[in-house]
Coordinates of C-alpha atoms and ligand atoms in Angstrom, one line a residue:
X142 CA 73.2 106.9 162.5
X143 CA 72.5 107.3 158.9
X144 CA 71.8 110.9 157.2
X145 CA 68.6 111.8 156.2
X146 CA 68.8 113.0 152.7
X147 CA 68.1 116.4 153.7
X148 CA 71.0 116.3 155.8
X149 CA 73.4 114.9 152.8
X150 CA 71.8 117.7 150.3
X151 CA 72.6 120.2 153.1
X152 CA 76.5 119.3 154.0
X153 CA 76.4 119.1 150.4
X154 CA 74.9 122.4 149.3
X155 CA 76.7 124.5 152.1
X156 CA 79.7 123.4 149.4
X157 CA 78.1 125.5 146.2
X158 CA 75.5 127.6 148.3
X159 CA 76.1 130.4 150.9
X160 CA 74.7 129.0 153.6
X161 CA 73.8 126.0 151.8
X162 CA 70.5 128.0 150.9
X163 CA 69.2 130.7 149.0
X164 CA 67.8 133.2 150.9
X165 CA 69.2 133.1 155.1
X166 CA 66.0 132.6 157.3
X167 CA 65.9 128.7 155.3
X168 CA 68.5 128.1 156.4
X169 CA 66.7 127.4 159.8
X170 CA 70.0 129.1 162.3
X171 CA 67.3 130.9 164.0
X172 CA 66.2 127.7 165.8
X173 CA 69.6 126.1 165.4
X174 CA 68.6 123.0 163.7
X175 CA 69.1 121.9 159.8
X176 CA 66.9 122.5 157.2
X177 CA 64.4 120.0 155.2
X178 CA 64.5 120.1 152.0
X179 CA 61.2 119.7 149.9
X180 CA 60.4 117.4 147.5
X181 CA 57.1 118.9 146.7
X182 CA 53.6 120.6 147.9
X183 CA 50.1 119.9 147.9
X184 CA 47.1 121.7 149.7
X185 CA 48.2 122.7 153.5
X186 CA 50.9 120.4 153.1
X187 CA 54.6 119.8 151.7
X188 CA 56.8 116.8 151.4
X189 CA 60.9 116.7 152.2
X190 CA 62.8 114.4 150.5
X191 CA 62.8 111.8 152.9
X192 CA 59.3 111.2 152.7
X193 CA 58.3 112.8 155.8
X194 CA 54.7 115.2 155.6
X195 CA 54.3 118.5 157.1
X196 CA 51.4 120.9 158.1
X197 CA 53.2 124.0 156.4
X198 CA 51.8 127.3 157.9
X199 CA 54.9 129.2 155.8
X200 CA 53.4 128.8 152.5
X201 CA 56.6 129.7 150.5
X202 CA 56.7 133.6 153.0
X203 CA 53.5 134.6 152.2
X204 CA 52.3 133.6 148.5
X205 CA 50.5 130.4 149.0
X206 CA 47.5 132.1 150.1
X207 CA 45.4 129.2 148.4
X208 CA 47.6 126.5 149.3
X209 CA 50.3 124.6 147.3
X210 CA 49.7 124.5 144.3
X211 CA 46.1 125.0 144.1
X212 CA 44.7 123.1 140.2
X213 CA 43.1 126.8 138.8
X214 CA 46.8 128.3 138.9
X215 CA 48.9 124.6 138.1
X216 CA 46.0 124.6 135.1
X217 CA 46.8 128.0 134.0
X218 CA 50.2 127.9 133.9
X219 CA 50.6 124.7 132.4
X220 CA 48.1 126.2 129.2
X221 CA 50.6 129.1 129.3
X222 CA 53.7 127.5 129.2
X223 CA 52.4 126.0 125.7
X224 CA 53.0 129.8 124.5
X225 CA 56.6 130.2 125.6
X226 CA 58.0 132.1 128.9
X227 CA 59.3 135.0 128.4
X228 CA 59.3 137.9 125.4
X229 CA 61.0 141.0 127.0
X230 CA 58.0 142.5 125.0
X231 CA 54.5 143.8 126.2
X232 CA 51.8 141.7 126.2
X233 CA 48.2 141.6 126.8
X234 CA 48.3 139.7 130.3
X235 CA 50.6 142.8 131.6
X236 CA 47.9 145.5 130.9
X237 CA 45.3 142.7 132.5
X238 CA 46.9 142.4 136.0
X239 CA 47.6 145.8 136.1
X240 CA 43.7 146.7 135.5
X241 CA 43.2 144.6 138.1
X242 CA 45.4 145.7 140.8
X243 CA 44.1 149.1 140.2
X244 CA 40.7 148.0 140.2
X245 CA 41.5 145.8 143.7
X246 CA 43.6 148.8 145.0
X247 CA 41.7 151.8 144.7
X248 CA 45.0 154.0 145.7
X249 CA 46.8 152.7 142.7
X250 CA 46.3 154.6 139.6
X251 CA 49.1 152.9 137.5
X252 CA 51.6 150.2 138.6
X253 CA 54.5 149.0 137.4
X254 CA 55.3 144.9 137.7
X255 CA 59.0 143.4 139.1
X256 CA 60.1 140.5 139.9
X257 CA 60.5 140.7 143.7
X258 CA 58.9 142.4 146.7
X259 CA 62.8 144.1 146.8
X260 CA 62.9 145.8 143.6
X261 CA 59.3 147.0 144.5
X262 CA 60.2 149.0 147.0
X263 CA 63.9 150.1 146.4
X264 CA 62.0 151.2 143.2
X265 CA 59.2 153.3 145.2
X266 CA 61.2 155.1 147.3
X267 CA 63.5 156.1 144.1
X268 CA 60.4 157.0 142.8
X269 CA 60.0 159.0 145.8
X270 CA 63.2 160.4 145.6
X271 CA 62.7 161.8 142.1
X272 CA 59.8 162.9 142.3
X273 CA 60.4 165.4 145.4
X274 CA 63.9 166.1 144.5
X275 CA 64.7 165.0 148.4
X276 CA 66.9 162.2 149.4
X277 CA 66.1 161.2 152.8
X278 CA 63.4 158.7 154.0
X279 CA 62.3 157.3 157.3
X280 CA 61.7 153.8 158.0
X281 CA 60.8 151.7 160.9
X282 CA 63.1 149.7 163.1
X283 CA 62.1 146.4 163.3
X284 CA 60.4 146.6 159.2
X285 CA 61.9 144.7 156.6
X286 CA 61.7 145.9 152.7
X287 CA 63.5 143.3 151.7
X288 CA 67.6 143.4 150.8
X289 CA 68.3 146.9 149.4
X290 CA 71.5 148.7 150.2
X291 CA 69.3 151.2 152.1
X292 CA 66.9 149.6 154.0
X293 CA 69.5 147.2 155.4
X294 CA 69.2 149.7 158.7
X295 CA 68.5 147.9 161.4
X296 CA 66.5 145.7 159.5
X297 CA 64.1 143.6 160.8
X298 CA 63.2 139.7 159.1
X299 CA 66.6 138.2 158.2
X300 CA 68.9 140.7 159.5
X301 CA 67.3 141.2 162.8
X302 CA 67.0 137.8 163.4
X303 CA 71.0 137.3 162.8
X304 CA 71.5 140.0 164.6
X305 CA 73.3 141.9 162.0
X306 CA 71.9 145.3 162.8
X307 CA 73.6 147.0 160.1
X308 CA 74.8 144.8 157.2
X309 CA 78.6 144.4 156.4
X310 CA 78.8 146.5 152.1
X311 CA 75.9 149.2 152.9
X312 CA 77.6 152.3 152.5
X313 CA 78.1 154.8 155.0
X314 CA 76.0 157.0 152.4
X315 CA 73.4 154.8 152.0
X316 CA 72.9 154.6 156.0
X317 CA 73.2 158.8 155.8
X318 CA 70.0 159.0 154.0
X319 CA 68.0 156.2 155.9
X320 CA 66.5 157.7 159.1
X321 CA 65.3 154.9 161.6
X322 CA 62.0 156.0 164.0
X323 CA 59.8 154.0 166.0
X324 CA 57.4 152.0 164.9
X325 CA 53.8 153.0 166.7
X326 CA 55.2 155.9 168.0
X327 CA 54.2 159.3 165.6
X328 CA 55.7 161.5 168.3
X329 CA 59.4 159.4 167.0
X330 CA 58.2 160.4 163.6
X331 CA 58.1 164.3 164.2
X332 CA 60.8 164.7 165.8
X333 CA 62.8 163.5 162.5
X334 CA 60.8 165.2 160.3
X335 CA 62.1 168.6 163.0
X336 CA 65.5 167.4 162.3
X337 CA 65.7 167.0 159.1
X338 CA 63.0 169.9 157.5
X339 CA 62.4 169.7 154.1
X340 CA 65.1 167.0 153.5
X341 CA 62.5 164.1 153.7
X342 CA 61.2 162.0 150.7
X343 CA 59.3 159.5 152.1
X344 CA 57.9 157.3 155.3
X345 CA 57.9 153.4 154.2
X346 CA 55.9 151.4 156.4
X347 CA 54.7 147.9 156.7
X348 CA 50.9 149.0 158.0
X349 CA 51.0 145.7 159.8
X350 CA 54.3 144.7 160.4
X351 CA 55.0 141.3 159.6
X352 CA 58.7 141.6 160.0
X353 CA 59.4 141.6 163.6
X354 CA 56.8 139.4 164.1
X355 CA 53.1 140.3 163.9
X356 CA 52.3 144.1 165.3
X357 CA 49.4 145.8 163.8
X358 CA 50.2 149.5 163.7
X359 CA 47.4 151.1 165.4
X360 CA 45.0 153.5 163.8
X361 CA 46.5 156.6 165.2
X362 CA 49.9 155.9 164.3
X363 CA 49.2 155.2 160.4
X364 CA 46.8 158.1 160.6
X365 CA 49.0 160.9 162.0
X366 CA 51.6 159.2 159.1
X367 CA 49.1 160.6 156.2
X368 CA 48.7 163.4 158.0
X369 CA 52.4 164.1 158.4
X370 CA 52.9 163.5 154.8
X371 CA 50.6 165.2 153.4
X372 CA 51.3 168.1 155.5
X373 CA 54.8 167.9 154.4
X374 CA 54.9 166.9 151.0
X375 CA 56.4 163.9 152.0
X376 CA 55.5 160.6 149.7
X377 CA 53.5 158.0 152.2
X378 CA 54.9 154.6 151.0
X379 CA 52.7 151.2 152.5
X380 CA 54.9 148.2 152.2
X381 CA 52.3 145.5 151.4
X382 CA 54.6 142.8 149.7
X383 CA 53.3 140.9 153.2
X384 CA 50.0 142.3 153.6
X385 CA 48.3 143.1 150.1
X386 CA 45.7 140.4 148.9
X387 CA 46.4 138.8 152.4
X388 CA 44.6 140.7 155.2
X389 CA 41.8 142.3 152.6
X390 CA 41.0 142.3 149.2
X391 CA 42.2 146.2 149.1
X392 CA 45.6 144.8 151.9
X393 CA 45.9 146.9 154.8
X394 CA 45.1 149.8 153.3
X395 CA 41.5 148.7 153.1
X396 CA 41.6 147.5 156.6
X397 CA 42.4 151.1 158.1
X398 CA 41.0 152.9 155.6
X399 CA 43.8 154.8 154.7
X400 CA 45.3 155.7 151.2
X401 CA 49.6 156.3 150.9
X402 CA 51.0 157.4 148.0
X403 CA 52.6 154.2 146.9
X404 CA 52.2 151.0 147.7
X405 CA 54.5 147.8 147.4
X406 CA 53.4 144.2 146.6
X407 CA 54.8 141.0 145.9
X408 CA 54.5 137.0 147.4
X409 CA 50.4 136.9 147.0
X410 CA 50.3 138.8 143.4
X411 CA 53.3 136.2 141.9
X412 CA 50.7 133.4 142.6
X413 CA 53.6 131.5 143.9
X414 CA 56.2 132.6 141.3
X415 CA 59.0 135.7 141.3
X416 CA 56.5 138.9 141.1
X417 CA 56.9 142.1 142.8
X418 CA 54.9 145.8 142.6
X419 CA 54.4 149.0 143.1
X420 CA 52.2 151.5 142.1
X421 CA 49.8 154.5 143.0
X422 CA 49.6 158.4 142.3
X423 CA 49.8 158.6 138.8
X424 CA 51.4 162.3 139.1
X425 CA 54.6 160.1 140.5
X426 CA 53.9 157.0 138.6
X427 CA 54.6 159.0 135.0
X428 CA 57.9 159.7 136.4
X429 CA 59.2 156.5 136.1
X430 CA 61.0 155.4 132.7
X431 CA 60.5 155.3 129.9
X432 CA 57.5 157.9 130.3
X433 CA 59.3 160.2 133.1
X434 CA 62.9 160.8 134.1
X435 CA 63.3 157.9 136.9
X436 CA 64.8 155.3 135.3
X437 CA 63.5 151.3 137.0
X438 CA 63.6 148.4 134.3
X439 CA 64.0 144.7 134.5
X440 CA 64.2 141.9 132.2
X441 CA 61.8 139.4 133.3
X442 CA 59.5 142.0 134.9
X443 CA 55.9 141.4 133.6
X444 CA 56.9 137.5 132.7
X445 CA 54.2 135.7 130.8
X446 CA 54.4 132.9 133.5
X447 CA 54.6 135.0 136.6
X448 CA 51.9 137.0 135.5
X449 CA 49.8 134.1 134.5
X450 CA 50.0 132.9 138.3
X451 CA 49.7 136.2 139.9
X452 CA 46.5 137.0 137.6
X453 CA 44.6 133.9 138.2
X454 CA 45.6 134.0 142.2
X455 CA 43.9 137.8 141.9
X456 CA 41.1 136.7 139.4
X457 CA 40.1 134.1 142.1
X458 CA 40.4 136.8 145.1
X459 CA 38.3 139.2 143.0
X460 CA 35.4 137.0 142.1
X461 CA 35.5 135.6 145.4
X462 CA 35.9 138.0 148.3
X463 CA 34.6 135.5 150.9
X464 CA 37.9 134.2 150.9
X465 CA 38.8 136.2 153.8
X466 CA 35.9 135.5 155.5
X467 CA 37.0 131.9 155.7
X468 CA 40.7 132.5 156.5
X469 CA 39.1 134.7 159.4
X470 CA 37.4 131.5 160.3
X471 CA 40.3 128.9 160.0
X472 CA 42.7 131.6 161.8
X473 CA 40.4 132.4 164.7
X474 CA 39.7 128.8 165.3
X475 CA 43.7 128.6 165.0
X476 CA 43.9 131.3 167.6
X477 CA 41.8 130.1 170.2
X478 CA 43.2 127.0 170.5
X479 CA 46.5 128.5 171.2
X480 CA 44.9 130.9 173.6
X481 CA 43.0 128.3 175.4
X482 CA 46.2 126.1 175.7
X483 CA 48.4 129.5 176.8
X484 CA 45.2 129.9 179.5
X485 CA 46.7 126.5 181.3
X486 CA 50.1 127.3 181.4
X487 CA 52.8 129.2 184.0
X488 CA 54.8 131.4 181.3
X489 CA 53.1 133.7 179.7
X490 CA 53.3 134.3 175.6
X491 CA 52.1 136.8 173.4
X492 CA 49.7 136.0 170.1
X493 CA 49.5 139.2 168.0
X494 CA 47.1 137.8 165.2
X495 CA 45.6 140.6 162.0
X496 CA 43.6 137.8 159.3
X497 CA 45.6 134.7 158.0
X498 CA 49.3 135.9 159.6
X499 CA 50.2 135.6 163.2
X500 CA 52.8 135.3 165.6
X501 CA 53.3 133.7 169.2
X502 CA 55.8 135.8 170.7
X503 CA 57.7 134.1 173.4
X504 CA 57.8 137.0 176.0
X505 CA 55.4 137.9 178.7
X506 CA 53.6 141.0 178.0
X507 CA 52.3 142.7 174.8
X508 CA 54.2 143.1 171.5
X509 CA 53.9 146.4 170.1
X510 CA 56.6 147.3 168.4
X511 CA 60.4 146.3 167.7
X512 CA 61.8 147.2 171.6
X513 CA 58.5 144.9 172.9
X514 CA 59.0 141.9 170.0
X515 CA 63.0 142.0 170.9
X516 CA 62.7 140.5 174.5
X517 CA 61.0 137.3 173.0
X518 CA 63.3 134.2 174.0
X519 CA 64.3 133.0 170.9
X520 CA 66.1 130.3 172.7
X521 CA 62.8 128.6 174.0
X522 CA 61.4 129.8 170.5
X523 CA 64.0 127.3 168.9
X524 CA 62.8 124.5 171.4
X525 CA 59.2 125.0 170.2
X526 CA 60.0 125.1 166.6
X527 CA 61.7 121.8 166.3
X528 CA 59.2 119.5 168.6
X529 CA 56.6 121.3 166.3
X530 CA 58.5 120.2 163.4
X531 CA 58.7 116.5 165.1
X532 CA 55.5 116.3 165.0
X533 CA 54.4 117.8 161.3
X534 CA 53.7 121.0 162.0
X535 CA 56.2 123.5 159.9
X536 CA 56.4 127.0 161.7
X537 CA 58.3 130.2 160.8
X538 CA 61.8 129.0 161.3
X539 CA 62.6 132.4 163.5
X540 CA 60.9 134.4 166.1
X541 CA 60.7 137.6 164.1
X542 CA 58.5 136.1 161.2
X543 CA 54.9 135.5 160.4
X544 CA 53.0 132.0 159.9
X545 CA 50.4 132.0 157.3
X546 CA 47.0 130.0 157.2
X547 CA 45.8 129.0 153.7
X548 CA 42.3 128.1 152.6
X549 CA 43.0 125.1 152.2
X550 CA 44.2 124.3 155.9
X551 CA 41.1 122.0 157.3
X552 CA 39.6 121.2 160.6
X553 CA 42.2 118.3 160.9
X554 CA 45.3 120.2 160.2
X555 CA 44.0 122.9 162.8
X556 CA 43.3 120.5 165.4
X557 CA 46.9 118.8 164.7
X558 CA 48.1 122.1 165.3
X559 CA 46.7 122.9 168.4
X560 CA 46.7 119.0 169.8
X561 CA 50.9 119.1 168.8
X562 CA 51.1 122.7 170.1
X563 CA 49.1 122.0 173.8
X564 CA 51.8 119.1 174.5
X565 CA 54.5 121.3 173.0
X566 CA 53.9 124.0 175.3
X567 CA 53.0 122.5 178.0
X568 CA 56.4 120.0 178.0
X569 CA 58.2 123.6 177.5
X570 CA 56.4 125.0 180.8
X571 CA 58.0 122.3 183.0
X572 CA 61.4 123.5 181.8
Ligands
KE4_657 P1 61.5 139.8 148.5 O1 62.6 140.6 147.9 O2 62.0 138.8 149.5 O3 60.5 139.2 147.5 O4 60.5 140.8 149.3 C1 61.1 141.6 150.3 C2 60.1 142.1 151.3 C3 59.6 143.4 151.3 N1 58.7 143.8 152.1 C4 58.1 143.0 153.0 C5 57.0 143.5 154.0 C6 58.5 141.6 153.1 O5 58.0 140.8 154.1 C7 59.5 141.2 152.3 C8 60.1 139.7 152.3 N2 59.6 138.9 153.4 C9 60.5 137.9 153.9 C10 59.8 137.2 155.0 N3 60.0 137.9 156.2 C11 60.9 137.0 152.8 C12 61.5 135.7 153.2 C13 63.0 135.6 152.9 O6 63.7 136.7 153.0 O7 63.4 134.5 152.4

């Protein structure tokens, strides 16, 4: 039978490309099928090269909060481009979106841009670091801060899902200073803080993971975190490259009503291009180079282009905080149709939903944290991916990842979603 050009770019790129692709969970061996390739996006849809169309509830990881390509943003960068793309100087823009985040994120006294959701948090928990003269930090199995020598711990994302607990090149140093605890469970917390007294710099946490899945930490959990660092002069760090701009205006952060000492952002405030953040206390915050000791720099950070998108995607979110309101909508109406279609089969799943992300776990019983989300089937979780992806519907391309609905995702795409996923789970019950 002839090859689909995604298949030909594919066998193709796999010569020139690790993988054939450039970042691991695209290249779809979670679910043990090929990758599309796409042509282009529009709305709640993308295109592959073939010509097929797809309901596309990834929204490049998280950005696309407005859709593909939505005309304010398009509009605005394509006015931009007209002044160049890049300066490696300040300009006016920079000092905007950074008003503005502070002004959105009340914790956030000053904030520094990057250019991915990677180098925003390597560079908070350096910041960290220097500022409390400590080297360890504690992070969450089953939480992923992106591809950093040390958070590569028993990652979750990417890593978890190839099962590479540990990645082959992270030192044994860098693994020294990362101390793992469980996510939802303070008690795991304390007793590494007792371990290690006065040796800890930080606690980095997604405050809803996103990473293993869906699992909203609960109340307590982030709450006895601020306790514990502020108790121990430990820097709280909130990991909301998933979560900020996505679940509230404010991120999670304004959801629990809680306020760390750093935050990370990134997909949402790039407005669909390379951006990443991080920012709060100002006392840490004036550390960083070239006004403190803590040297983080970067060529393209702040980029004319990138900040042009990211300001206009949080200009829009500003002026109009009933965006949420209607994701809540869209996702709920989302939600109970899979619930209602879960309510007439044998097997039992799990939905773990917190605003516009969610994720249908495929193990019987609740997911709360990384030892709950790690019994899911990801063998039947392949089956379901592909015959959604038969019929349109493009899913998370691995168990341990988040979908995302957009505002632009209409009554039509829902109910092709749930219509494609009641005959999808219901063929999968019988097996
Ligand atoms: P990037 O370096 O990929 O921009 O951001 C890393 C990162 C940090 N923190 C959180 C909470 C994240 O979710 C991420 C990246 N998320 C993954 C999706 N699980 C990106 C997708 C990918 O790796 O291709």
């Amino acid at each position: 039978m002839k090859m689909s050009k995604s298949e030909q770019l594919f066998k193709e790129s796999q010569k020139f490309i690790p993988g054939g692709v450039n970042s691991p969970v695209r290249a779809f061996k979670a679910v043990g099928s090929n990758p599309i390739f796409i042509r282009r996006g529009e709305g709640s849809k993308f295109y592959d090269v073939d010509g097929n169309e797809y309901i596309d509830y990834i929204g490049s990881w998280g950005p696309h909060i407005f859709g593909h390509n939505p005309a304010f943003i398009k509009e605005a960068l394509l006015k931009a481009v007209e002044n160049g793309t890049s300066f490696g100087a300040p300009t006016e823009l920079e000092l905007k979106i950074a008003k503005l985040i502070i002004e959105m994120v009340p914790s956030v006294e000053m904030v520094r841009m990057v250019n991915s959701g990677t180098e925003a948090t390597m560079s908070a928990v350096r910041a960290a670091r220097g500022f409390t003269g400590k080297d360890k930090f504690i992070k969450f199995e089953g939480c992923y801060h992106g591809h950093a020598d040390y958070f590569l711990i028993k990652a979750g994302s990417g890593a978890l899902t190839l099962g590479i607990p540990t990645s082959p090149g992270v030192t044994k140093g860098n693994a020294a200073d990362t101390l793992i605890a469980d996510y939802n469970d303070i008690d795991s917390v304390k007793k590494i803080i007792t371990q290690n007294k006065n040796e800890i710099a930080a606690i980095i946490v997604e405050p809803i993971a996103g990473n293993m899945g869906v699992v909203p930490a609960s109340n307590e959990f982030l709450k006895g975190l601020r306790n514990i660092c502020s108790e121990e002069k430990i820097v709280l760090i909130f990991d909301e490259v998933m979560t900020g701009f996505r679940v509230a205006k404010g991120g999670a952060q304004e959801l629990y009503g809680i306020k760390p000492d750093l935050s990370t952002f990134g997909k949402i405030i790039g407005g669909g291009l390379p951006v990443g953040a991080f920012g709060g206390k100002k006392e840490i915050m004036e550390m960083i180079a070239p006004c403190g000791p803590i040297y983080q720099a970067g060529t393209l950070s702040g980029n004319p282009l990138a900040m042009t998108a990211g300001y206009a995607a949080l200009q829009y979110i500003n002026k109009n905080p009933g965006v949420y309101s209607l994701l809540e909508k869209k996702s709920a109406y989302l939600e109970n149709g899979i619930r209602s279609a879960l309510h007439d089969i044998k097997k039992r799943y799990a939905l773990n939903r917190v605003g516009s992300m969610m994720t249908l776990f495929f193990v019987d019983g609740e997911v709360n944290n990384f030892k709950t989300a790690i019994k899911s089937n990801t063998a039947t979780f392949g089956k379901y991916f592909n015959r959604m992806l038969e019929k349109g519907i493009y899913l998370a391309p691995a168990q341990f990842e988040a979908i995302f609905v957009s505002t632009v995702h209409n009554q039509i795409d829902l109910d092709k979603t749930i219509n494609s996923f009641i005959s999808t789970i219901s063929s999968l019950d019988s097996e």
